[in-house]
């Protein structure tokens, strides 16, 4: 089961999905150079979250065809898709239980207006019957894992106490839920044992510091599986037949590597299967344990390794999918078929099905490009620049077709969120829109980003935060000295943590920026830690600092306290229902700027949360962003 840090990084990532890789089709030059309006780009579709039916003949998935993600199904070998859900809000995930046979049941989660108070549901595969499994709009329910027989689900919720997540098991037939673990912490159900008698429980102790436990459902005994010193990640647990669980861990090393733990060992420990200078993205076994898939993160792209006979078995033909990013892996119950999502810089996300027997891969969905020629999409160049202390910072640079020839382009530095995240070369309709419009885009992986090892990730913890701010400034200086963009027309933009970095950039390095766009960003760490969801405070303090111990430093790096330094025009975008970075962060920043007469534009969406996910809102938001940047970066606006 994917841990929450991977699956729920927040809907704002839809605004800044990572970036491009290789044009797959040529089109006439005149068509490639046409200026397409923002609504065309935001109507580019994508599909994600594949879930295979019990017999492997159909796939349930999420797609934004209707404007935001709903559940659809399609034949595994393609065909006409059928819509299953019709909600006015996004569906967050879908899984397919084999119970009851033969068709099984769809399980899914949905919140309301982006509030992240996810409720659980089950539905017949055709959508004719939908039954709520939980119905408490004040409680967050985090799906964990489905038992092998498909009759029970394990999940965690903060029903007992807002700041704590206990673990529950629900019988799908009776819909009776039983709390199986009560603990004041952030607990998640990661995997069922092959006999469905035990659960692997993941517990987050601090930012990227975890533990795993074995919970015996019969005796309620709990055994720690991961004794360790210092911070360590234990992620992506897969439990094939036998007593060994497999996972990705960085215990005692810099990178996430594949490890195994014998759960029956009285003194369990992680034994590493390989030693690589690079992160493992995913580890997955088929139900019978015969086939194993490992996904590696190599310079931001995904490399797949499929093996027969377990992790040390023979290498099989890997799925031939667009080079870029892959995820959402799921084996069919007989192990023959592998479903996954794949995307590249020129290909929006689609669902693919790989035949492990023949080695052939086929596309199960074909997301529309809204009439935009594929050849107009731009792939990035991987560049590196030096920061203030000599640290080398990797970044993806996208240049428009109009760059060069004595006409340097304006540039947008797009800072990713997290901060436990990474700018990667996937498809971003927003970035492609700006590139087509004549902007260059730079997506840096500043210190604190994941994908480059534990040491790199820890370089921005608490009192090291200023180093990350300096990295963003170094990105601007690199651009100014590169001769590849107009040094006087550089803007900074980001969402969530990237929104904070935007505010920090224009505050602490005001001379470097022509404009800034902050989306759901932190403006004051004290007020943020006071008002963010109670369940998030402990983990966020481990990353940012404790107001009691680090208060003076948090004040020092909070842009709200230095609003008078800001010179660049600023746009602020916020969702009113945001439980992560509450609207108070935006409200207070905008109010203070307006009192001083500083140029600021503010867009508040009443039906959104931590980002903007609904198509009409996204069109409104990015039309405004385009107008704002065109105005302040003196770009001649193409027609919309």
Coordinates of N, CA and C in Angstrom, one line a residue, residues 12 116 418 495-500 503 518-524 527-529 531-533 536 540 544 573-588 609-611:
X12 N -3.2 20.6 -4.9 CA -2.5 21.6 -5.6 C -1.5 21.1 -6.6
X116 N -10.8 17.3 2.6 CA -9.9 16.1 3.0 C -10.5 15.2 4.1
X418 N 5.5 20.1 -0.9 CA 6.0 19.0 0.0 C 6.3 19.5 1.4
X495 N 3.0 26.1 -5.3 CA 1.8 25.8 -4.5 C 2.2 25.1 -3.2
X496 N 1.5 25.3 -2.1 CA 1.7 24.7 -0.8 C 3.1 25.2 -0.3
X497 N 4.0 24.2 -0.1 CA 5.4 24.6 0.3 C 6.0 25.5 -0.8
X498 N 5.7 25.2 -2.0 CA 6.2 26.1 -3.1 C 5.6 27.4 -3.0
X499 N 4.4 27.5 -2.5 CA 3.8 28.9 -2.2 C 4.5 29.6 -1.2
X500 N 4.9 28.9 -0.1 CA 5.8 29.6 0.9 C 7.1 30.1 0.3
X503 N 6.6 33.2 -1.6 CA 6.5 34.4 -0.7 C 7.9 34.7 -0.1
X518 N 1.6 33.0 -5.6 CA 1.5 32.1 -4.4 C 0.2 31.4 -4.4
X519 N 0.2 30.0 -4.4 CA -1.0 29.2 -4.3 C -0.9 28.4 -3.0
X520 N -1.9 28.6 -2.2 CA -2.1 28.0 -0.9 C -0.7 27.9 -0.1
X521 N 0.0 29.0 0.0 CA 1.3 28.9 0.6 C 1.2 29.5 2.1
X522 N 2.2 29.0 2.9 CA 2.4 29.5 4.3 C 3.0 30.9 4.3
X523 N 2.4 31.8 5.0 CA 3.0 33.1 5.2 C 3.6 33.3 6.5
X524 N 3.1 32.6 7.6 CA 3.6 32.8 8.9 C 3.6 31.5 9.6
X527 N 1.3 31.1 12.9 CA -0.2 31.0 12.7 C -0.5 29.7 11.9
X528 N 0.4 29.3 11.0 CA 0.2 28.1 10.3 C 0.1 26.9 11.2
X529 N 1.1 26.8 12.1 CA 1.2 25.6 13.0 C 0.0 25.7 14.0
X531 N -3.1 26.8 13.2 CA -4.4 26.6 12.6 C -4.5 25.4 11.6
X532 N -3.3 24.8 11.3 CA -3.4 23.7 10.4 C -4.1 22.5 11.1
X533 N -4.6 21.5 10.4 CA -5.3 20.4 10.9 C -4.5 19.8 12.1
X536 N -1.9 17.1 11.7 CA -0.7 17.4 11.0 C 0.4 18.1 11.8
X540 N 4.5 18.3 11.0 CA 5.0 19.5 10.4 C 6.0 20.2 11.3
X544 N 9.5 21.8 10.1 CA 9.6 23.3 10.1 C 10.2 23.8 11.5
X573 N -3.6 32.8 -4.5 CA -4.8 32.0 -4.8 C -4.9 31.0 -3.6
X574 N -6.2 30.9 -3.2 CA -6.5 30.1 -2.0 C -7.8 29.4 -2.1
X575 N -7.9 28.2 -1.5 CA -9.1 27.4 -1.3 C -9.7 27.7 0.1
X576 N -10.9 28.0 0.2 CA -11.5 28.4 1.5 C -11.6 27.2 2.4
X577 N -11.6 25.9 1.9 CA -11.8 24.7 2.7 C -10.5 24.0 3.0
X578 N -9.4 24.7 2.8 CA -8.0 24.1 2.9 C -7.8 23.7 4.4
X579 N -7.6 22.4 4.7 CA -7.3 22.0 6.1 C -5.8 22.0 6.3
X580 N -5.0 22.1 5.3 CA -3.5 22.0 5.5 C -2.9 23.4 5.7
X581 N -3.1 24.3 4.7 CA -2.7 25.7 4.9 C -4.0 26.5 4.9
X582 N -4.5 26.8 6.0 CA -5.8 27.4 6.1 C -5.8 28.8 5.5
X583 N -7.0 29.3 5.1 CA -7.1 30.5 4.3 C -6.6 31.7 5.1
X584 N -6.5 31.6 6.4 CA -5.9 32.7 7.2 C -4.5 33.1 6.8
X585 N -3.7 32.1 6.2 CA -2.4 32.4 5.8 C -2.4 33.3 4.6
X586 N -3.4 33.1 3.7 CA -3.5 34.0 2.5 C -4.2 35.4 3.0
X587 N -5.2 35.3 3.8 CA -6.0 36.5 4.1 C -5.1 37.5 4.8
X588 N -4.2 37.1 5.7 CA -3.4 38.0 6.5 C -2.3 38.6 5.6
X609 N -10.2 23.2 -1.7 CA -9.3 23.0 -0.5 C -7.9 23.4 -0.8
X610 N -7.0 22.4 -0.6 CA -5.6 22.6 -0.7 C -5.2 22.6 -2.2
X611 N -5.7 23.6 -2.9 CA -5.4 23.7 -4.3 C -6.7 23.8 -5.1

